[in-house]
Coordinates of C-alpha atoms in Angstrom, one line a residue:
M1 CA 0.3 -0.3 0.0
A2 CA 2.1 2.8 -1.6
T3 CA -0.2 5.0 -3.5
Q4 CA -3.6 7.1 -2.3
A5 CA -6.5 5.9 -2.3
K6 CA -8.7 6.0 -5.6
T7 CA -10.9 4.6 -7.5
P8 CA -9.9 1.5 -7.9
S9 CA -8.8 1.0 -12.3
L10 CA -9.6 -3.3 -12.0
C11 CA -12.1 -4.3 -14.0
Y12 CA -12.5 -8.5 -12.8
T13 CA -15.9 -9.2 -13.5
H14 CA -16.5 -11.8 -10.9
K15 CA -19.2 -14.4 -12.0
P16 CA -20.1 -17.9 -10.6
Q17 CA -19.6 -20.8 -13.3
F18 CA -18.9 -17.8 -15.5
F19 CA -17.5 -19.2 -19.0
L20 CA -16.2 -16.8 -22.2
H21 CA -16.3 -18.3 -25.5
N22 CA -14.6 -16.1 -27.5
P23 CA -11.4 -14.9 -26.3
I24 CA -10.9 -11.8 -24.8
P25 CA -9.6 -9.0 -27.8
A26 CA -6.1 -8.0 -28.0
S27 CA -7.5 -3.9 -27.5
I28 CA -8.8 -5.0 -24.1
S29 CA -6.6 -3.3 -21.0
L30 CA -7.8 -5.3 -18.1
F31 CA -6.4 -3.1 -15.5
G32 CA -7.5 -0.2 -17.3
N33 CA -3.5 0.5 -16.9
G34 CA -3.3 1.6 -20.9
K35 CA -1.7 -0.1 -22.5
G36 CA -3.0 -2.9 -24.9
Q37 CA -2.4 -6.4 -24.6
K38 CA -0.6 -8.4 -27.2
K39 CA -2.2 -11.4 -27.0
P40 CA -5.4 -12.3 -25.9
L41 CA -5.9 -12.8 -21.9
N42 CA -5.4 -16.8 -20.9
L43 CA -7.2 -16.3 -17.3
S44 CA -6.8 -19.9 -15.7
C45 CA -8.5 -22.2 -13.1
S46 CA -6.7 -24.4 -10.7
S47 CA -8.4 -27.3 -8.0
N48 CA -5.5 -29.1 -7.5
G49 CA -2.2 -27.9 -8.9
D50 CA -2.2 -30.1 -11.6
D51 CA -5.4 -29.6 -13.9
D52 CA -5.2 -25.6 -15.2
Y53 CA -8.7 -24.3 -17.2
Y54 CA -9.4 -21.6 -19.6
I55 CA -12.3 -19.5 -19.1
D56 CA -13.5 -20.3 -22.4
A57 CA -12.5 -24.3 -21.8
D58 CA -15.3 -26.7 -22.5
Y59 CA -15.2 -28.7 -18.6
Q60 CA -14.2 -27.5 -15.1
V61 CA -12.8 -28.5 -12.7
G62 CA -12.6 -27.6 -8.7
D63 CA -14.9 -27.4 -5.5
G64 CA -17.2 -25.7 -7.3
F65 CA -17.5 -22.1 -5.4
S66 CA -14.6 -20.9 -6.2
F67 CA -16.4 -19.2 -9.1
S68 CA -14.0 -17.2 -11.7
G69 CA -10.8 -19.4 -11.3
G70 CA -7.3 -19.5 -10.1
K71 CA -4.9 -17.4 -12.4
Y72 CA -5.2 -14.9 -14.8
S73 CA -2.1 -16.7 -16.8
D74 CA 0.8 -19.9 -17.2
G75 CA 2.7 -17.2 -16.4
P76 CA 4.4 -16.9 -12.5
S77 CA 2.8 -14.6 -10.4
P78 CA 3.1 -13.3 -6.9
S79 CA 1.7 -15.9 -5.3
D80 CA 3.5 -18.2 -6.2
E81 CA 7.1 -16.2 -5.9
W82 CA 6.0 -15.7 -2.4
F83 CA 4.9 -19.2 -1.3
K84 CA 8.0 -20.2 -3.3
Q85 CA 10.2 -18.5 -0.1
G86 CA 7.9 -19.9 2.7
K87 CA 7.3 -23.9 3.9
I88 CA 4.8 -25.9 5.6
V89 CA 4.4 -26.6 9.1
K90 CA 2.4 -29.4 11.2
A91 CA 0.9 -28.2 13.8
Y92 CA -2.0 -28.8 15.9
T93 CA -4.1 -31.6 16.2
S94 CA -7.1 -31.9 13.6
L95 CA -10.6 -33.2 15.8
G96 CA -12.5 -34.1 12.6
S97 CA -14.1 -37.0 12.2
G98 CA -11.3 -37.5 8.8
E99 CA -15.3 -37.5 6.6
K100 CA -14.6 -35.3 3.5
A101 CA -16.0 -31.9 3.9
K102 CA -19.1 -30.6 1.9
D103 CA -20.4 -27.4 1.2
P104 CA -22.6 -25.5 4.2
I105 CA -25.4 -24.8 1.5
F106 CA -25.9 -27.7 -0.6
G107 CA -24.3 -30.4 1.3
L108 CA -21.7 -31.1 -1.5
A109 CA -18.7 -32.3 -1.6
M110 CA -15.9 -29.8 -1.7
G111 CA -13.0 -30.5 -4.1
A112 CA -8.9 -31.7 -3.1
D113 CA -8.2 -27.4 -2.5
S114 CA -10.9 -27.1 0.1
Q115 CA -10.0 -30.7 2.1
A116 CA -8.5 -30.1 4.6
A117 CA -5.3 -32.7 6.4
A118 CA -6.9 -35.8 8.0
D119 CA -4.4 -36.1 11.1
V120 CA -2.3 -32.3 11.5
F121 CA -2.7 -29.1 9.9
R122 CA -0.8 -27.3 7.9
W123 CA 0.4 -24.1 7.9
F124 CA 1.8 -21.8 5.5
C125 CA 4.9 -19.6 7.1
V126 CA 7.8 -17.4 5.9
E127 CA 11.1 -17.5 8.3
S128 CA 14.2 -14.9 8.1
G129 CA 17.1 -14.4 9.4
S130 CA 19.1 -17.0 11.7
A131 CA 17.2 -20.2 14.2
D132 CA 20.0 -18.7 16.7
N133 CA 19.2 -15.1 16.5
P134 CA 16.2 -14.1 19.1
S135 CA 12.5 -15.7 17.4
V136 CA 9.7 -13.4 16.7
I137 CA 6.1 -14.1 15.4
L138 CA 4.8 -12.3 13.5
I139 CA 1.0 -12.6 13.2
H140 CA -1.8 -10.7 11.0
G141 CA -5.5 -9.8 11.1
L142 CA -8.2 -9.9 9.9
P143 CA -8.4 -10.9 7.1
S144 CA -5.7 -10.7 6.2
Q145 CA -2.0 -13.0 4.9
A146 CA 1.9 -13.8 6.5
Y147 CA 2.1 -11.5 2.8
S148 CA 1.6 -8.5 5.1
Y149 CA 4.9 -8.8 6.1
R150 CA 7.9 -9.2 3.6
K151 CA 8.8 -5.7 4.0
V152 CA 9.0 -6.3 8.2
L153 CA 11.2 -10.1 7.5
P154 CA 14.2 -8.5 5.5
I155 CA 14.5 -5.8 8.7
L156 CA 14.5 -8.0 11.5
S157 CA 16.3 -10.7 10.3
K158 CA 19.7 -8.9 10.7
A159 CA 19.9 -9.8 14.1
Y160 CA 16.4 -12.5 14.9
H161 CA 14.9 -15.3 13.7
A162 CA 11.5 -14.0 12.0
I163 CA 8.8 -16.0 11.1
A164 CA 6.0 -14.7 9.3
F165 CA 2.2 -17.7 9.3
D166 CA -0.8 -17.5 7.9
W167 CA -3.8 -18.7 10.2
L168 CA -6.0 -21.5 9.4
G169 CA -7.6 -20.2 7.4
F170 CA -6.0 -17.7 5.6
G171 CA -3.2 -17.7 2.5
F172 CA -1.9 -21.5 2.5
S173 CA -2.6 -22.9 5.4
D174 CA -5.5 -25.0 6.1
K175 CA -9.3 -24.0 5.7
P176 CA -10.9 -27.0 7.5
Q177 CA -14.5 -26.8 7.6
P178 CA -16.0 -25.8 9.5
K179 CA -17.5 -28.1 11.7
Y180 CA -15.1 -30.7 9.5
G181 CA -11.9 -30.3 12.9
F182 CA -11.7 -26.8 12.8
D183 CA -14.7 -24.5 14.1
Y184 CA -12.6 -21.1 13.8
T185 CA -12.7 -19.4 17.5
L186 CA -11.3 -17.6 19.5
N187 CA -10.0 -20.3 22.2
E188 CA -10.0 -22.9 19.1
Y189 CA -7.3 -20.5 17.7
V190 CA -5.2 -20.1 20.7
T191 CA -4.6 -23.4 22.0
S192 CA -3.7 -23.9 17.4
L193 CA -1.7 -20.6 18.1
E194 CA 0.6 -23.4 21.2
S195 CA 1.0 -26.1 18.8
F196 CA 2.5 -23.5 15.9
I197 CA 4.7 -21.6 18.2
N198 CA 5.7 -25.2 19.0
E199 CA 6.4 -26.4 16.9
V200 CA 8.7 -23.3 15.7
A201 CA 9.9 -21.7 18.1
V202 CA 12.1 -23.7 21.9
G203 CA 12.9 -20.9 22.9
K204 CA 11.8 -17.7 24.2
V205 CA 9.7 -15.5 21.5
S206 CA 7.8 -12.2 21.1
L207 CA 4.8 -12.3 19.3
V208 CA 3.6 -9.4 17.0
V209 CA 0.1 -9.2 16.6
Q210 CA -2.2 -6.8 14.4
G211 CA -5.9 -6.6 13.7
Y212 CA -8.5 -8.6 15.4
F213 CA -6.5 -11.4 16.3
A214 CA -4.7 -9.1 19.9
P215 CA -7.5 -11.1 21.7
A216 CA -6.1 -14.5 21.1
A217 CA -2.6 -13.8 20.9
V218 CA -2.4 -11.6 24.6
K219 CA -5.2 -15.2 25.4
Y220 CA -2.0 -17.3 24.7
A221 CA 0.7 -15.0 26.4
S222 CA -1.2 -15.1 29.5
T223 CA -1.2 -18.2 29.9
H224 CA 2.5 -18.5 28.6
Q225 CA 4.1 -15.6 30.1
E226 CA 7.6 -17.2 30.8
K227 CA 8.1 -17.6 27.1
I228 CA 7.4 -14.8 25.6
D229 CA 10.0 -11.9 25.6
N230 CA 7.7 -8.7 24.8
I231 CA 3.9 -9.0 22.8
I232 CA 4.0 -5.7 20.2
L233 CA 0.1 -4.3 19.9
L234 CA -0.5 -3.1 16.1
N235 CA -4.1 -1.1 16.0
P236 CA -5.6 -4.0 18.7
P237 CA -9.8 -4.0 19.2
L238 CA -8.5 -2.1 22.8
T239 CA -11.6 0.1 23.8
E240 CA -15.6 0.2 23.7
K241 CA -16.3 1.3 20.9
H242 CA -13.6 -1.2 19.2
A243 CA -16.2 -4.1 20.1
N244 CA -18.7 -4.0 17.0
L245 CA -16.8 -5.1 13.4
P246 CA -17.0 -2.5 10.9
S247 CA -19.4 -3.2 8.6
T248 CA -17.3 -4.4 5.5
L249 CA -16.7 -7.2 7.9
S250 CA -19.6 -7.8 9.6
I251 CA -21.3 -8.5 6.7
F252 CA -20.1 -11.5 6.4
S253 CA -21.4 -13.0 8.8
N254 CA -25.2 -12.2 7.8
F255 CA -26.7 -15.6 6.4
L256 CA -27.0 -16.6 3.4
L257 CA -25.7 -13.8 2.2
G258 CA -22.5 -13.4 4.3
E259 CA -21.7 -17.0 2.2
I260 CA -22.6 -15.2 -0.7
F261 CA -20.4 -12.1 -0.3
S262 CA -17.3 -14.3 1.2
Q263 CA -16.7 -16.8 -2.0
D264 CA -16.5 -12.6 -3.8
P265 CA -12.5 -12.4 -4.5
L266 CA -13.0 -9.1 -4.3
R267 CA -15.5 -7.8 -2.1
A268 CA -13.1 -10.9 0.4
S269 CA -10.1 -9.6 0.2
D270 CA -9.2 -6.5 -2.4
K271 CA -12.2 -4.0 -0.8
T272 CA -12.0 -5.4 2.7
L273 CA -9.1 -4.6 3.2
T274 CA -8.9 -1.1 1.4
S275 CA -11.5 -0.1 3.0
C276 CA -9.6 -0.5 6.9
G277 CA -7.0 2.9 5.5
P278 CA -6.2 5.7 3.1
Y279 CA -4.2 3.6 0.2
Q280 CA -4.9 1.3 -3.1
M281 CA -3.2 -1.4 -2.7
K282 CA -1.1 -2.9 -5.9
E283 CA -2.2 -4.9 -8.6
D284 CA 0.8 -6.8 -7.5
D285 CA 0.0 -7.5 -3.9
A286 CA -4.2 -7.6 -4.0
M287 CA -3.4 -11.3 -6.5
V288 CA -1.7 -12.0 -3.3
Y289 CA -4.2 -11.5 -1.4
R290 CA -7.1 -12.5 -3.2
N291 CA -5.3 -15.9 -4.9
P292 CA -6.7 -17.6 -1.6
Y293 CA -10.4 -16.5 -2.9
L294 CA -10.6 -17.5 -6.4
T295 CA -8.4 -21.4 -5.4
S296 CA -11.0 -22.5 -3.1
G297 CA -14.4 -22.1 -1.8
A298 CA -13.2 -22.9 2.1
S299 CA -11.4 -19.2 2.4
G300 CA -14.7 -17.9 1.9
F301 CA -16.6 -20.2 4.4
A302 CA -13.0 -19.7 6.4
L303 CA -14.1 -16.1 6.0
N304 CA -17.6 -15.8 6.3
A305 CA -16.9 -18.6 10.4
I306 CA -14.5 -16.6 11.1
S307 CA -16.6 -13.5 10.8
R308 CA -19.5 -14.3 12.7
D309 CA -17.6 -16.0 15.4
M310 CA -16.7 -12.5 16.0
K311 CA -19.4 -11.0 15.7
K312 CA -21.0 -12.4 18.0
E313 CA -18.5 -12.5 21.0
L314 CA -15.7 -9.7 20.1
K315 CA -17.7 -7.6 23.0
K316 CA -16.4 -10.6 26.0
Y317 CA -13.1 -11.2 23.8
V318 CA -12.3 -7.0 23.5
E319 CA -13.4 -7.4 27.5
E320 CA -11.0 -10.2 28.5
M321 CA -7.8 -9.0 26.0
R322 CA -8.5 -5.4 28.4
T323 CA -8.5 -7.7 31.9
M324 CA -5.9 -9.4 31.2
L325 CA -3.4 -6.2 30.3
T326 CA -4.4 -4.5 33.4
D327 CA -4.2 -7.3 35.6
E328 CA -1.6 -6.8 38.0
N329 CA -0.3 -10.1 37.4
W330 CA 0.5 -9.3 33.4
K331 CA 4.4 -9.1 33.4
V332 CA 5.4 -9.2 30.0
P333 CA 6.2 -6.1 28.4
T334 CA 3.9 -5.1 26.0
T335 CA 4.1 -2.2 23.3
I336 CA 1.2 -0.4 21.5
C337 CA 1.1 0.3 18.1
W338 CA -1.2 3.1 16.1
G339 CA -2.0 3.7 12.9
K340 CA -3.9 6.8 12.9
R341 CA -5.5 6.8 9.8
D342 CA -7.0 3.1 10.8
R343 CA -11.0 3.9 9.4
W344 CA -12.0 0.8 11.1
L345 CA -10.7 1.5 14.8
T346 CA -10.6 4.7 16.6
Y347 CA -7.5 6.4 18.2
D348 CA -10.2 7.9 21.4
G349 CA -9.1 6.2 23.7
V350 CA -6.5 3.9 23.0
E351 CA -4.1 6.6 24.4
D352 CA -6.2 6.8 27.8
F353 CA -6.1 3.2 28.1
C354 CA -1.6 3.1 27.5
K355 CA -1.6 5.4 30.4
D356 CA -4.0 3.8 33.1
S357 CA -1.8 0.3 31.7
K358 CA 1.2 1.7 32.0
H359 CA 2.0 0.3 28.4
K360 CA 3.9 2.5 26.1
L361 CA 2.7 3.0 23.0
I362 CA 4.2 4.1 20.0
E363 CA 1.8 6.5 16.7
I364 CA 2.9 5.8 13.5
P365 CA 1.0 8.5 11.7
M366 CA 0.7 7.7 8.0
A367 CA -0.5 3.5 8.9
G368 CA -4.1 2.8 8.8
H369 CA -5.7 -0.9 10.4
H370 CA -3.6 -3.4 8.7
V371 CA -0.2 -1.4 10.1
Q372 CA 2.6 -3.7 8.0
E373 CA 0.9 -3.2 4.5
D374 CA 1.1 0.5 4.5
R375 CA 4.3 1.2 6.0
G376 CA 5.6 -1.6 6.2
E377 CA 9.9 -0.2 6.7
E378 CA 8.9 2.0 9.8
L379 CA 7.2 -0.9 11.2
G380 CA 9.7 -3.3 11.2
Q381 CA 12.2 -1.0 12.9
I382 CA 10.0 -0.6 15.5
I383 CA 10.3 -3.3 16.3
Y384 CA 13.6 -4.0 16.3
E385 CA 13.7 -1.6 18.2
I386 CA 11.8 -2.0 21.3
I387 CA 13.3 -6.2 20.9
R388 CA 17.1 -4.0 20.7
K389 CA 16.4 -2.1 24.0
R390 CA 14.8 -4.7 25.8
R391 CA 17.1 -7.3 25.4
F392 CA 19.4 -5.4 26.3
G393 CA 18.5 -3.6 29.3
L394 CA 18.9 0.0 26.8

């Protein structure tokens, strides 16, 4: 996110099971960049990475809910390049019955990309820096991915072992259907986070967590304080005014309409991510966030389940987090970084909370809700210095 927001030029049409029978004319530019295509644009979809099909193909594959297909061309994409940088870690045992997941609307069996691991869930993560250095776990918010920390990782890698991961339900990690081993509740995220951290970090860690997943990280830290060196919260929901989901997210929790909108890649990724701050996302970056919703209906169903739980329980989650952070038994060094151009969470009351709880507050004037996306390099330096000073008692 590096340019001021303006009307998006993206002209991508999203319709369920819609297939064009004529190639797109060479003179049409899909993304409105003013340059004509020299050859027809090939849009394709993929269900399992082996079988691709174009939108003018005479047959289809997939899970039936990845409405518009999975990729724009046969060439490498930013999403492919990001995936190559990471690895899959198995953590947190699935409590499902082992049955094939079915969609919640028609009860039909989902495709391969919508099936989670039968035994232990698969998490995608990207590591940077030597494993001999202190570990820093970078935790994205809702709805986002580990990709949001791509500008933070190189900075931290100079002195730390930085690990950014995709939550279950996001990015390249498993996206189990609700009621098939994972229901996307706060407690499940807390216990699964514990399992993941145990797999990737042996010693003490510093946690950096953004947005609506802050309550899960704080709850984990409250019962594992001996393992936490620092916790840094990026625009967390802290006050009573933060106890309701913004309309851009709560719409995914609506009955039936939520299921429909969560399957729209543009609404589930682009519109949601750009509505919370002052910047428009570059198309290459938007493609990475959009990719999970293009390739598997499971991404949308996960977003739907998370939004429903958050809409119902967010007030309780915020109250519990406030209580933990102000409790006299809370010993974890805590810093709150706040992007002041957040359009989802108001700054009102944040300064008072930090003053009363005696937690350090750092303002980032030019960042929105997703601080790491808007001001990645700046945030990376801030995190680096926070951990360095506490590590050496400066």
